[in-house]
GROMACS .gro file of C-alpha atoms in nm:
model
  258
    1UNK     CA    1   0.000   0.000   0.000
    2UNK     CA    2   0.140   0.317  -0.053
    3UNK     CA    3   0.143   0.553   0.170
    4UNK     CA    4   0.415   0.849   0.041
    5UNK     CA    5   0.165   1.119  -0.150
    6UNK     CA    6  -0.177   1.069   0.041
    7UNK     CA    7  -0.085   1.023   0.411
    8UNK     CA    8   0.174   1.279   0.436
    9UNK     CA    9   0.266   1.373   0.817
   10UNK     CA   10   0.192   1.680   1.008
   11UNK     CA   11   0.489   1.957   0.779
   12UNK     CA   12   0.767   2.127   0.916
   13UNK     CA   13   0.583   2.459   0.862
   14UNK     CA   14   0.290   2.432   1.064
   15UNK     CA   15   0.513   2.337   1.349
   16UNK     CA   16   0.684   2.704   1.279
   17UNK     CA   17   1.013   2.538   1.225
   18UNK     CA   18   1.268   2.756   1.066
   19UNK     CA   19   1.364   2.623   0.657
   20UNK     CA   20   1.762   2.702   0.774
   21UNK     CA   21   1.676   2.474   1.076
   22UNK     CA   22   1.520   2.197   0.846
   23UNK     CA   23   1.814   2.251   0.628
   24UNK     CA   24   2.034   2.099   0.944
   25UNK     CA   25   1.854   1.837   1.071
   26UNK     CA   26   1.961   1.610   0.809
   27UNK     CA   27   2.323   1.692   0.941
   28UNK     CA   28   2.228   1.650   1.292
   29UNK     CA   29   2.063   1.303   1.182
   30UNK     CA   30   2.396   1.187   0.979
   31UNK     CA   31   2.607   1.290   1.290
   32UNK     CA   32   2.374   1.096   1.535
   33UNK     CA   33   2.367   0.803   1.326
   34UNK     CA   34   2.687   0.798   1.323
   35UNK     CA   35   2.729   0.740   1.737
   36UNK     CA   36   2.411   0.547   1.764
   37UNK     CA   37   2.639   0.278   1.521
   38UNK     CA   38   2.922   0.335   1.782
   39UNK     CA   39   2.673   0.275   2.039
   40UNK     CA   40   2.751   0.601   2.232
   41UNK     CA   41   2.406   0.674   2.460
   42UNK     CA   42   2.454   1.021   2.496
   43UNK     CA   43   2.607   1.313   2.322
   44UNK     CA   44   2.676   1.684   2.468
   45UNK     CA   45   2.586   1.993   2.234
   46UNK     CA   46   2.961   2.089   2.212
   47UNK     CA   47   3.038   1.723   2.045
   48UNK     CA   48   2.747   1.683   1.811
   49UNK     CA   49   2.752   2.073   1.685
   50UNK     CA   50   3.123   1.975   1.646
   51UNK     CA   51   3.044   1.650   1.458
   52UNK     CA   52   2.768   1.820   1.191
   53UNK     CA   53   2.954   2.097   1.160
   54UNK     CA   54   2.771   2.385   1.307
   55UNK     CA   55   2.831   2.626   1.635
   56UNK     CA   56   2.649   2.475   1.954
   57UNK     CA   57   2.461   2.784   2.041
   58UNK     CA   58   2.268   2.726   1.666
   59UNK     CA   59   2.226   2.347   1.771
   60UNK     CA   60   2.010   2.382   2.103
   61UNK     CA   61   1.814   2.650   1.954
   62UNK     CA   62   1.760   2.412   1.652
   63UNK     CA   63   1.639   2.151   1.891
   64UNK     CA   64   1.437   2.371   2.105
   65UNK     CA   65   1.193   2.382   1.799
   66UNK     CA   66   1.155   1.989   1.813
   67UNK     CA   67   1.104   1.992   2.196
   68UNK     CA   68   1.445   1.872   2.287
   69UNK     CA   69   1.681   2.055   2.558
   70UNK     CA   70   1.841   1.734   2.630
   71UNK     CA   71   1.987   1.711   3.015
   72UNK     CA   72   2.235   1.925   3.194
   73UNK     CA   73   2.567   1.757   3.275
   74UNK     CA   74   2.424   1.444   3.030
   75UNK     CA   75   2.366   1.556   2.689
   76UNK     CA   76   2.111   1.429   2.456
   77UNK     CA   77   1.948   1.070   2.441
   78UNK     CA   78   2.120   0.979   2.105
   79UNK     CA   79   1.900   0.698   2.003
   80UNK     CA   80   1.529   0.962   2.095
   81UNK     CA   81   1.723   1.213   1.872
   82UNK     CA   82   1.777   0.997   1.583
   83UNK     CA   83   1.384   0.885   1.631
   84UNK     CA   84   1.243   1.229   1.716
   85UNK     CA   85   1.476   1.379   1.358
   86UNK     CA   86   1.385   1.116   1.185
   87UNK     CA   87   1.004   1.207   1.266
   88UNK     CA   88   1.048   1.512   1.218
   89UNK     CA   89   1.169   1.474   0.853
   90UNK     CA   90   0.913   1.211   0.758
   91UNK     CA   91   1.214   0.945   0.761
   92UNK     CA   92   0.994   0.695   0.980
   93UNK     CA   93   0.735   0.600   0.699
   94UNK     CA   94   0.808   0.525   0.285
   95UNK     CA   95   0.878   0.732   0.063
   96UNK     CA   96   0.817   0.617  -0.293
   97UNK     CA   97   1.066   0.772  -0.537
   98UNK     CA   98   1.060   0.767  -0.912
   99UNK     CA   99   1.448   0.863  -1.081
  100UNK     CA  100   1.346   0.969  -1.442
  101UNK     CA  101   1.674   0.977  -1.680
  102UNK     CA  102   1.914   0.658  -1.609
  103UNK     CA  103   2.211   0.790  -1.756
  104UNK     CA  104   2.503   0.763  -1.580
  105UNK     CA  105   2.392   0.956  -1.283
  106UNK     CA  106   2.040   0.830  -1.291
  107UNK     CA  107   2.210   0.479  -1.294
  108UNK     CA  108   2.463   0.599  -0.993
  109UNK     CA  109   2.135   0.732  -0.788
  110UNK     CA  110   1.946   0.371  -0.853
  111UNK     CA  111   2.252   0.211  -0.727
  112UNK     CA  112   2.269   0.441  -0.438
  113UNK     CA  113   2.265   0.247  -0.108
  114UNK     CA  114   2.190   0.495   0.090
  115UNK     CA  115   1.830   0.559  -0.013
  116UNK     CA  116   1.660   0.239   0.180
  117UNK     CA  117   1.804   0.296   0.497
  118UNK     CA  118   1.700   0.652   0.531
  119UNK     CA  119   1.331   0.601   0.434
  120UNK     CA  120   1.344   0.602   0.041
  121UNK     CA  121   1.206   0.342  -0.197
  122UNK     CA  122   1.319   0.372  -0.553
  123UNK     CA  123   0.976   0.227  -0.694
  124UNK     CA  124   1.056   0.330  -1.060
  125UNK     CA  125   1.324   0.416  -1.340
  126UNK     CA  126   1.264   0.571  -1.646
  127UNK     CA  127   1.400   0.673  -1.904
  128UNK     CA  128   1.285   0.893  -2.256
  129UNK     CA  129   1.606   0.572  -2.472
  130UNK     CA  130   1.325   0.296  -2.571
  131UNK     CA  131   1.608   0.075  -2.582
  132UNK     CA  132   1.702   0.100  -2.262
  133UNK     CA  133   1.329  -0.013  -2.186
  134UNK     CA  134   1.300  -0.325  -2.004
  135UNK     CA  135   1.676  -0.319  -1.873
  136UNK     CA  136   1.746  -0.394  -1.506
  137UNK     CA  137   1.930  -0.149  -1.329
  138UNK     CA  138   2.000  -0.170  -0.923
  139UNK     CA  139   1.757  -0.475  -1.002
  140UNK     CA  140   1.488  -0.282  -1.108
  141UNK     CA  141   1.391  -0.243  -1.472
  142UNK     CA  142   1.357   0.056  -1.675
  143UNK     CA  143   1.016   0.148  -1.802
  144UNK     CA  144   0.958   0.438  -2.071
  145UNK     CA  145   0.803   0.797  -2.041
  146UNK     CA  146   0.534   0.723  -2.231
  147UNK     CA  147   0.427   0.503  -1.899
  148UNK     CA  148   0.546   0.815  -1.626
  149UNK     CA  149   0.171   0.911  -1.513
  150UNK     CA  150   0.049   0.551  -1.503
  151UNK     CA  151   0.370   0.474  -1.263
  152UNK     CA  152   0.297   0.748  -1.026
  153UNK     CA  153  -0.013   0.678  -1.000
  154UNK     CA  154   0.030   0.302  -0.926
  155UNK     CA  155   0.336   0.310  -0.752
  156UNK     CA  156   0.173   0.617  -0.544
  157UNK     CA  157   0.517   0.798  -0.599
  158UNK     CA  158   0.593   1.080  -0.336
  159UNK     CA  159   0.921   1.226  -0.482
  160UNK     CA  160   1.075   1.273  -0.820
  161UNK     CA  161   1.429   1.282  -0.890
  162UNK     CA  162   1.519   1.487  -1.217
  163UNK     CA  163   1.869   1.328  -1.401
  164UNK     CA  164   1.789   1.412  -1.764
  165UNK     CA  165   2.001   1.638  -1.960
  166UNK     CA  166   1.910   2.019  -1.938
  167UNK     CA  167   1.706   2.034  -2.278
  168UNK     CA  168   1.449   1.815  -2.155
  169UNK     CA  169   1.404   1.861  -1.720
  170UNK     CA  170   1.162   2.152  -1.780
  171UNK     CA  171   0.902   1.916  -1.982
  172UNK     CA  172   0.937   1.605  -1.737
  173UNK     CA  173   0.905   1.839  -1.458
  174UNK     CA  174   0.595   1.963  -1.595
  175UNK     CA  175   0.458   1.569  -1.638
  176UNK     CA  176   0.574   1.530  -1.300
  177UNK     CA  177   0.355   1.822  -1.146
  178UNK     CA  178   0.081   1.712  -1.323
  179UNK     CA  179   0.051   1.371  -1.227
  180UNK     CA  180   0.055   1.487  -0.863
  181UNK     CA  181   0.416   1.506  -0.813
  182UNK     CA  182   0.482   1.821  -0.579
  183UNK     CA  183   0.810   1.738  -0.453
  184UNK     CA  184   1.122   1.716  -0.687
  185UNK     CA  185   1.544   1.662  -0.653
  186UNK     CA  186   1.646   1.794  -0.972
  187UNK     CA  187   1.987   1.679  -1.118
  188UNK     CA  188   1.971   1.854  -1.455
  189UNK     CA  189   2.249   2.155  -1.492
  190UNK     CA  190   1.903   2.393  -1.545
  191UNK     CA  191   1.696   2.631  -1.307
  192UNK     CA  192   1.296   2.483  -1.315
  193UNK     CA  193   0.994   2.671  -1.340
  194UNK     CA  194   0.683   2.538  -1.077
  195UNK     CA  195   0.350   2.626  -0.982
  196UNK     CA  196   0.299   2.745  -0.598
  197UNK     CA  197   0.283   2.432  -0.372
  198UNK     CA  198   0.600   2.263  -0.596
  199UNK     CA  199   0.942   2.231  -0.365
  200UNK     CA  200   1.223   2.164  -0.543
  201UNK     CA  201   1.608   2.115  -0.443
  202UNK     CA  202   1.884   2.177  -0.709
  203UNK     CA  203   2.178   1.978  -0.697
  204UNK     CA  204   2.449   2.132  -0.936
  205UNK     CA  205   2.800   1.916  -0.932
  206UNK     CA  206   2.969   2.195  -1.107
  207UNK     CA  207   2.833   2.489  -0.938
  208UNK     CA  208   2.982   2.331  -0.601
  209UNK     CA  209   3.279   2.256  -0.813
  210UNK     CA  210   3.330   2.621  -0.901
  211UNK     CA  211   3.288   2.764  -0.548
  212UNK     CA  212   3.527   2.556  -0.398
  213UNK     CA  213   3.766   2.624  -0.735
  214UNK     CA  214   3.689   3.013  -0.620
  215UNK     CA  215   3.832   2.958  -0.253
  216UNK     CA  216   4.122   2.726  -0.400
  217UNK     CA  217   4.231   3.057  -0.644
  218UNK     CA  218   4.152   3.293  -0.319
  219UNK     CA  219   4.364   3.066  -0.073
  220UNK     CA  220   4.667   3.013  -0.345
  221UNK     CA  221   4.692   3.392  -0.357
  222UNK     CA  222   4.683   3.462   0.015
  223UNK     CA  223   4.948   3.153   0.047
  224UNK     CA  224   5.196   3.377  -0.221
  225UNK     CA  225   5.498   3.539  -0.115
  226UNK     CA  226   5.503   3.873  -0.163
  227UNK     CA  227   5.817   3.990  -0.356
  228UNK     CA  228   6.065   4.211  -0.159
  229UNK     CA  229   6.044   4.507  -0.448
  230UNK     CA  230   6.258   4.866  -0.425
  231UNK     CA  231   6.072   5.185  -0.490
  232UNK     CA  232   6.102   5.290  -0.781
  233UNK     CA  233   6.400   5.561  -0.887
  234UNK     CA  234   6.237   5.935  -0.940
  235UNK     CA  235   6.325   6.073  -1.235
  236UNK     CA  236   6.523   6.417  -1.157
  237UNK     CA  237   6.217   6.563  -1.389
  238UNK     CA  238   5.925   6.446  -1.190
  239UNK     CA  239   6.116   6.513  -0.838
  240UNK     CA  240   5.955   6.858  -0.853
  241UNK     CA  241   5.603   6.865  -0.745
  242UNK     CA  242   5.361   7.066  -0.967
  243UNK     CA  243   5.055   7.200  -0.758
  244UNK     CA  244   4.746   7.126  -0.975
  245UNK     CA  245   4.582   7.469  -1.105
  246UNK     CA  246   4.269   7.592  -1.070
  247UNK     CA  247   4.003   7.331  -1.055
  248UNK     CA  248   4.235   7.066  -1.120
  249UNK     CA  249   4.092   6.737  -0.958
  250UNK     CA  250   4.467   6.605  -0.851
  251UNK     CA  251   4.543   6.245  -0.947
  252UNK     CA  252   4.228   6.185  -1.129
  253UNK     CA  253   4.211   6.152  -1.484
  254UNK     CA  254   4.168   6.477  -1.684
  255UNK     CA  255   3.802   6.493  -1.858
  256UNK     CA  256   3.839   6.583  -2.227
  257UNK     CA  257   3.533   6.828  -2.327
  258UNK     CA  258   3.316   6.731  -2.592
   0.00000   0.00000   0.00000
């Protein structure tokens, strides 16, 4: 039975939580998986800001939205936080997910691990290539776009994943929205146009790839030596200084008239 697009959970924004806090939980979540698997019990607001990344102060004001304040000279309950995150997100019930264009990334996200144990089914791949039609991939087979509304429907698909080349996301966005679809990761290198109601996250490989290439060029120049240079000799002609005239604007460049 699927329950991803009709029985969605009470949202994030009539519980006034902040989108920048939302936008942390998942780190909070990946940190405190990350002891629950060590089988630490409880974790102080100094080590888990530390672990995801953020200051502490931001972290118990994040959590005071969920309810949490944890205990003084304890910490937090690691194994509550994970559950009371993971509620929070909507990670404790399935969550259908259709990846349309199984290219090489689309193929990479079906073969993505990572998706089951976080609450994410991938119910459906598709793809616009009829021959890849009918090919397994992650052990699932590919199906064509001619089929896309009759999968969401039957597969009652909560999120669609966008990894079709630029020229085409707009149009199988559009199908998506349509058939119900109001939730979309979109992969293509393009910005996407939705109706009100629509939420979609951009992922962009090479955008990330130039801002870090833009810190790289800003670190190698701070990292430079600076050259030990000698002022420059004054020629005996310019070792007389001129007073500008009358409404002379000094060192700036003279304005020719018209």
């Amino acid at each position: 039975m699927a329950t991803g697009r009709n029985h969605r959970p009470a949202t994030s924004r009539s519980r006034g939580i902040p989108e920048a806090t939302v936008a942390r939980l998942p780190l909070y979540l990946r940190a405190l998986t990350a002891l629950s698997e060590r089988s630490v019990p409880t974790v102080s607001s100094e080590e888990l800001a530390a672990a995801a990344g953020v200051n502490s102060a931001k972290l118990r004001k994040d959590f005071s939205y969920l309810g949490s304040y944890g205990t003084r000279g304890v910490g937090y309950d690691v194994e509550y936080l994970v559950y009371q995150i993971s509620r929070e997100l909507g990670l404790t019930q399935d969550w259908p997910v259709v990846i349309v264009g199984i290219g090489n990334l689309g193929a990479a996200l079906a073969n993505y691990g990572g998706f089951a144990s976080r609450g994410f089914r991938v119910a459906a791949l598709i793809d616009a290539d009829p021959a890849l039609a009918g090919k397994p991939v992650a052990g699932i087979d590919v199906q064509h776009t001619d089929q896309l509304e009759q999968i969401i429907d039957e597969s009652g698909v909560s999120i669609g994943v966008i990894a079709t080349p630029a020229g085409s996301a707009q149009q199988v966005c559009d199908r998506l929205v349509a058939a119900g679809i109001t939730s979309i990761l979109n992969f293509a290198p393009t910005v996407l146009s939705v109706p009100e109601g629509v939420d979609v996250r951009k992922v962009d490989l090479s955008i990330e790839l130039q801002i870090l290439a833009f810190h790289e060029q800003r670190k190698a120049g701070e990292e430079a030596p600076e050259e030990e240079t000698a002022p420059p000799a004054v020629p005996p002609a310019a070792a007389v200084t001129k007073r500008p005239g009358p409404g002379s604007d000094g060192d700036r460049p003279a304005v020719m008239p018209a």
